[in-house]
GROMACS .gro file of C-alpha atoms in nm:
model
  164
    1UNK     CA    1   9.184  -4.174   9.685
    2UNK     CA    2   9.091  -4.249   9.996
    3UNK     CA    3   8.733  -4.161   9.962
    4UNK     CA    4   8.678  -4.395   9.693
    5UNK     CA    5   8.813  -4.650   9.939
    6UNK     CA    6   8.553  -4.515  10.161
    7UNK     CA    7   8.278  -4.597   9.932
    8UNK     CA    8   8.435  -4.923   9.839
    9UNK     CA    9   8.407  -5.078  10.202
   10UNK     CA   10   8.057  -4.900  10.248
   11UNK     CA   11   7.912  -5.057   9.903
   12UNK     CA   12   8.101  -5.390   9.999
   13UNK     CA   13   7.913  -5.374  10.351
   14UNK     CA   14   7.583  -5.297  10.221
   15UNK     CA   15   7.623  -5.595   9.956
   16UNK     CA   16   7.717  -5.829  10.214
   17UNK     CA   17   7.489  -5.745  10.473
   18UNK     CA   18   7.200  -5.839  10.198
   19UNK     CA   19   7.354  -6.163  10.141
   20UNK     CA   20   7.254  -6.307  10.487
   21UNK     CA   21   6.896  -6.331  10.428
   22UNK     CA   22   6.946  -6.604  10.171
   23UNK     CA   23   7.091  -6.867  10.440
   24UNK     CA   24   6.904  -6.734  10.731
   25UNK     CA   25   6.945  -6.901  11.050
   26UNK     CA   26   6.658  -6.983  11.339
   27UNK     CA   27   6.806  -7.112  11.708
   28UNK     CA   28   6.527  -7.380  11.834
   29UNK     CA   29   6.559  -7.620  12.145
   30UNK     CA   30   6.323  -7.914  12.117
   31UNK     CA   31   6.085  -8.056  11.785
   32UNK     CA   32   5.845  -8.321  11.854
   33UNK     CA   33   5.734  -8.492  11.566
   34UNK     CA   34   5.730  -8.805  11.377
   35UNK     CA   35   6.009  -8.960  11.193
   36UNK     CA   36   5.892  -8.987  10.791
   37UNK     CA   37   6.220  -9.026  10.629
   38UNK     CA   38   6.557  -9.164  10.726
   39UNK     CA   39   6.925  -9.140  10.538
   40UNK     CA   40   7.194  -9.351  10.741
   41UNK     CA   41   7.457  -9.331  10.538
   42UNK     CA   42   7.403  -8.956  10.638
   43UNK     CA   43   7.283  -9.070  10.971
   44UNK     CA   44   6.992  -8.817  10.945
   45UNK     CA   45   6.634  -8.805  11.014
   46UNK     CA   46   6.294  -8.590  10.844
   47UNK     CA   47   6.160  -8.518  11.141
   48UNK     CA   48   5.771  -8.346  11.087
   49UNK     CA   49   5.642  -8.151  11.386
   50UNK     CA   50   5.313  -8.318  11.540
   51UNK     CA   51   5.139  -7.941  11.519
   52UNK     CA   52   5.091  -7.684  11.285
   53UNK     CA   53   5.202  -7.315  11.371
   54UNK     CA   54   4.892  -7.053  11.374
   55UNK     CA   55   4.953  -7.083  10.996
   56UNK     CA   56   4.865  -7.433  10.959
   57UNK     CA   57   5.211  -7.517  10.856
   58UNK     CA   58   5.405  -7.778  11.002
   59UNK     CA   59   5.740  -7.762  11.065
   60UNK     CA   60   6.038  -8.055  10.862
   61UNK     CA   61   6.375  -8.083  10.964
   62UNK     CA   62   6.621  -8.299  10.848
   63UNK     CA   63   6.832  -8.346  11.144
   64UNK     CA   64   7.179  -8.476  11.168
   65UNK     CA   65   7.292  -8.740  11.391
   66UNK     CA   66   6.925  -8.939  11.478
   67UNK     CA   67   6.907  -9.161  11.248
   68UNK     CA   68   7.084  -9.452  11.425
   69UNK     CA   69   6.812  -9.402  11.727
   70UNK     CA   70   6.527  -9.378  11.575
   71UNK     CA   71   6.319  -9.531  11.262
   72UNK     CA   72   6.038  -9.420  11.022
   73UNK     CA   73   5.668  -9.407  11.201
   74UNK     CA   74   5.813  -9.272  11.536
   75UNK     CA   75   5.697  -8.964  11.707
   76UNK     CA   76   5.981  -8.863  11.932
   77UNK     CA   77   6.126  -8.571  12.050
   78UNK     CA   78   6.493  -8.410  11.932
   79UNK     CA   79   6.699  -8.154  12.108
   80UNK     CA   80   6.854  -7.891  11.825
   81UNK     CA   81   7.148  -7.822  11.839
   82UNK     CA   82   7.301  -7.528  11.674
   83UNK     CA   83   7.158  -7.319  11.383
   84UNK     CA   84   6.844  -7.405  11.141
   85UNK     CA   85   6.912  -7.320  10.834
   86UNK     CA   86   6.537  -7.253  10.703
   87UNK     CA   87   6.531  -7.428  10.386
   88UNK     CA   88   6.189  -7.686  10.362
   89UNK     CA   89   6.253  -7.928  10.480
   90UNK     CA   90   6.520  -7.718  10.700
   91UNK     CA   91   6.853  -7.833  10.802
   92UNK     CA   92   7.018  -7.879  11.146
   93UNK     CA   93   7.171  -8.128  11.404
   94UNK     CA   94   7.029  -8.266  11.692
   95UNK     CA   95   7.033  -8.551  12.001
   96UNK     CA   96   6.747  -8.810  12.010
   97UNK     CA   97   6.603  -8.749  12.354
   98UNK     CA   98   6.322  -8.980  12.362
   99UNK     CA   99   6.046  -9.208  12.156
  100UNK     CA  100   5.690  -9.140  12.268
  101UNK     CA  101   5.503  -9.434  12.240
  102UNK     CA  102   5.157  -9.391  12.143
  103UNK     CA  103   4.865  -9.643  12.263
  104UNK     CA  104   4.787  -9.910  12.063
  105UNK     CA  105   4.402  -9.895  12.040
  106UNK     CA  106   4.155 -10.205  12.207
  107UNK     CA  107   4.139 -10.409  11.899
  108UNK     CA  108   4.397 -10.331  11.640
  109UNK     CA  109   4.673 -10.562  11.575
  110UNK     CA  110   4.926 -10.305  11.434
  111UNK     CA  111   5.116 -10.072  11.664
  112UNK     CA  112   5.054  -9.688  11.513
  113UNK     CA  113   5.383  -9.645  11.439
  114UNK     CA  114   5.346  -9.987  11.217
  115UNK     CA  115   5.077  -9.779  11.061
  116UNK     CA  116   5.236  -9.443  10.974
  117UNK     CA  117   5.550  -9.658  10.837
  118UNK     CA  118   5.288  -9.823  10.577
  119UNK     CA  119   5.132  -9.481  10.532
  120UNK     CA  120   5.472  -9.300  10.481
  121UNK     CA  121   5.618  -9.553  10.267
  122UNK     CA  122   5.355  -9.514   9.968
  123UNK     CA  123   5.511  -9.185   9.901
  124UNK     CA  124   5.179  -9.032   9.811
  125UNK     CA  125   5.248  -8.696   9.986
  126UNK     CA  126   5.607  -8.494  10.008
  127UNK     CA  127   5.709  -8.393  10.365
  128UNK     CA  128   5.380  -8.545  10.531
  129UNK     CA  129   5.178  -8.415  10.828
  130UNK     CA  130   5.004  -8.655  11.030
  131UNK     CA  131   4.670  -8.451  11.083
  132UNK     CA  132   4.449  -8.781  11.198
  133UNK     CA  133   4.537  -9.138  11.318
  134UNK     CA  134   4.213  -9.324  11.434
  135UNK     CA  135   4.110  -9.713  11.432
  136UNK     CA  136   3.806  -9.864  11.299
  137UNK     CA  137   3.745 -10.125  11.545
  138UNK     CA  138   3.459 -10.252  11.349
  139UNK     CA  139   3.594 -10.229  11.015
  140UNK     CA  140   3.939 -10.378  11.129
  141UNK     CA  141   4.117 -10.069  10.975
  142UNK     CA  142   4.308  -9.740  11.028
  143UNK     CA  143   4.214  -9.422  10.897
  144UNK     CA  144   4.507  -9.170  10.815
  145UNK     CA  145   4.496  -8.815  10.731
  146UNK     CA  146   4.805  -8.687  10.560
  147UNK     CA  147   4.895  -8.329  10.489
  148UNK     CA  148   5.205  -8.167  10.282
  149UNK     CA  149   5.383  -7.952  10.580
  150UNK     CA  150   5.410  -7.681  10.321
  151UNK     CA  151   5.099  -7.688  10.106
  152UNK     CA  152   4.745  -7.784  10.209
  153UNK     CA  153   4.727  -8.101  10.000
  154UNK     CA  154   4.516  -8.374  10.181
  155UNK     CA  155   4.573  -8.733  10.151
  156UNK     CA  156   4.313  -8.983  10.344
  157UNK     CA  157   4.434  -9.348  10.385
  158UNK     CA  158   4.256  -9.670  10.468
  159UNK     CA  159   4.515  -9.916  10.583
  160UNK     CA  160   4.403 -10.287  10.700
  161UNK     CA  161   4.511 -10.386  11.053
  162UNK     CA  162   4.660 -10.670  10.896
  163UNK     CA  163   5.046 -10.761  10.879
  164UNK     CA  164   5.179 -10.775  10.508
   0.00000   0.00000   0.00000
């Protein structure tokens, strides 16, 4: 009798121990990245990480408890706090340390982050990368490259530097 108990708790182990790599969890400390999606009623934030890993894959995070400080187009950094869970987009909380502001090039009318909030809000790409942000000076216009964090799906956008 007690051997089959034995076996119980070693099967029961073994099954359980397999479990875990279904919600595995990844400890981080900061993300930079830009802001592409917002919930506040959840009071989170998709946060998309500026570069892409030696894969070419960029990191997305929903992260809990930003989404009061911070608003769709911003590249900022977050401090994690607690586990990932590595879902795509993954899953965590964080503090909003601080908004980097990018320059505003000689010429353009729109502020960058004006831009990527036009360029995010079309919805043509899921999870999206910023890859390029330039300004046509001569043209009057901005020139985004989009990429899907987790495919390598390629959007180019030609946004006017013109309010709406």
């Amino acid at each position: 009798m007690l051997r089959k108990h034995f076996i119980f708790f070693i099967c029961l182990l073994a099954v359980l121990g397999g479990c875990e790599t279904d919600t595995s969890l990844k400890n981080k400390s900061e993300e930079t990245g830009f802001i592409v999606d917002k919930e506040p009623e959840s009071n989170r934030a998709l946060l998309i990480s500026d570069t892409p890993d030696s894969d070419h894959f960029y990191d997305a995070l929903w992260v809990a408890g930003v989404a009061d400080s911070v608003e769709i187009g911003d590249k900022v950094i977050v401090e994690i706090s607690g586990n990932v869970l590595t879902s795509y987009p993954g899953q965590t909380g964080g503090r909003f340390i601080k908004k980097i502001k990018m320059d505003k090039p000689t010429g353009a009318k729109l502020e960058p982050e004006t831009i990527l909030q036009k360029a995010f809000s079309q919805k043509k790409v899921n999870h999206p990368a910023v890859q390029q942000l330039s300004f046509d000076q001569e043209k009057k216009v901005w020139n985004v490259r989009l990429t899907e964090g987790i495919r390598e799906k390629v959007t180019e956008l030609v946004i006017e530097d013109k309010e709406d």
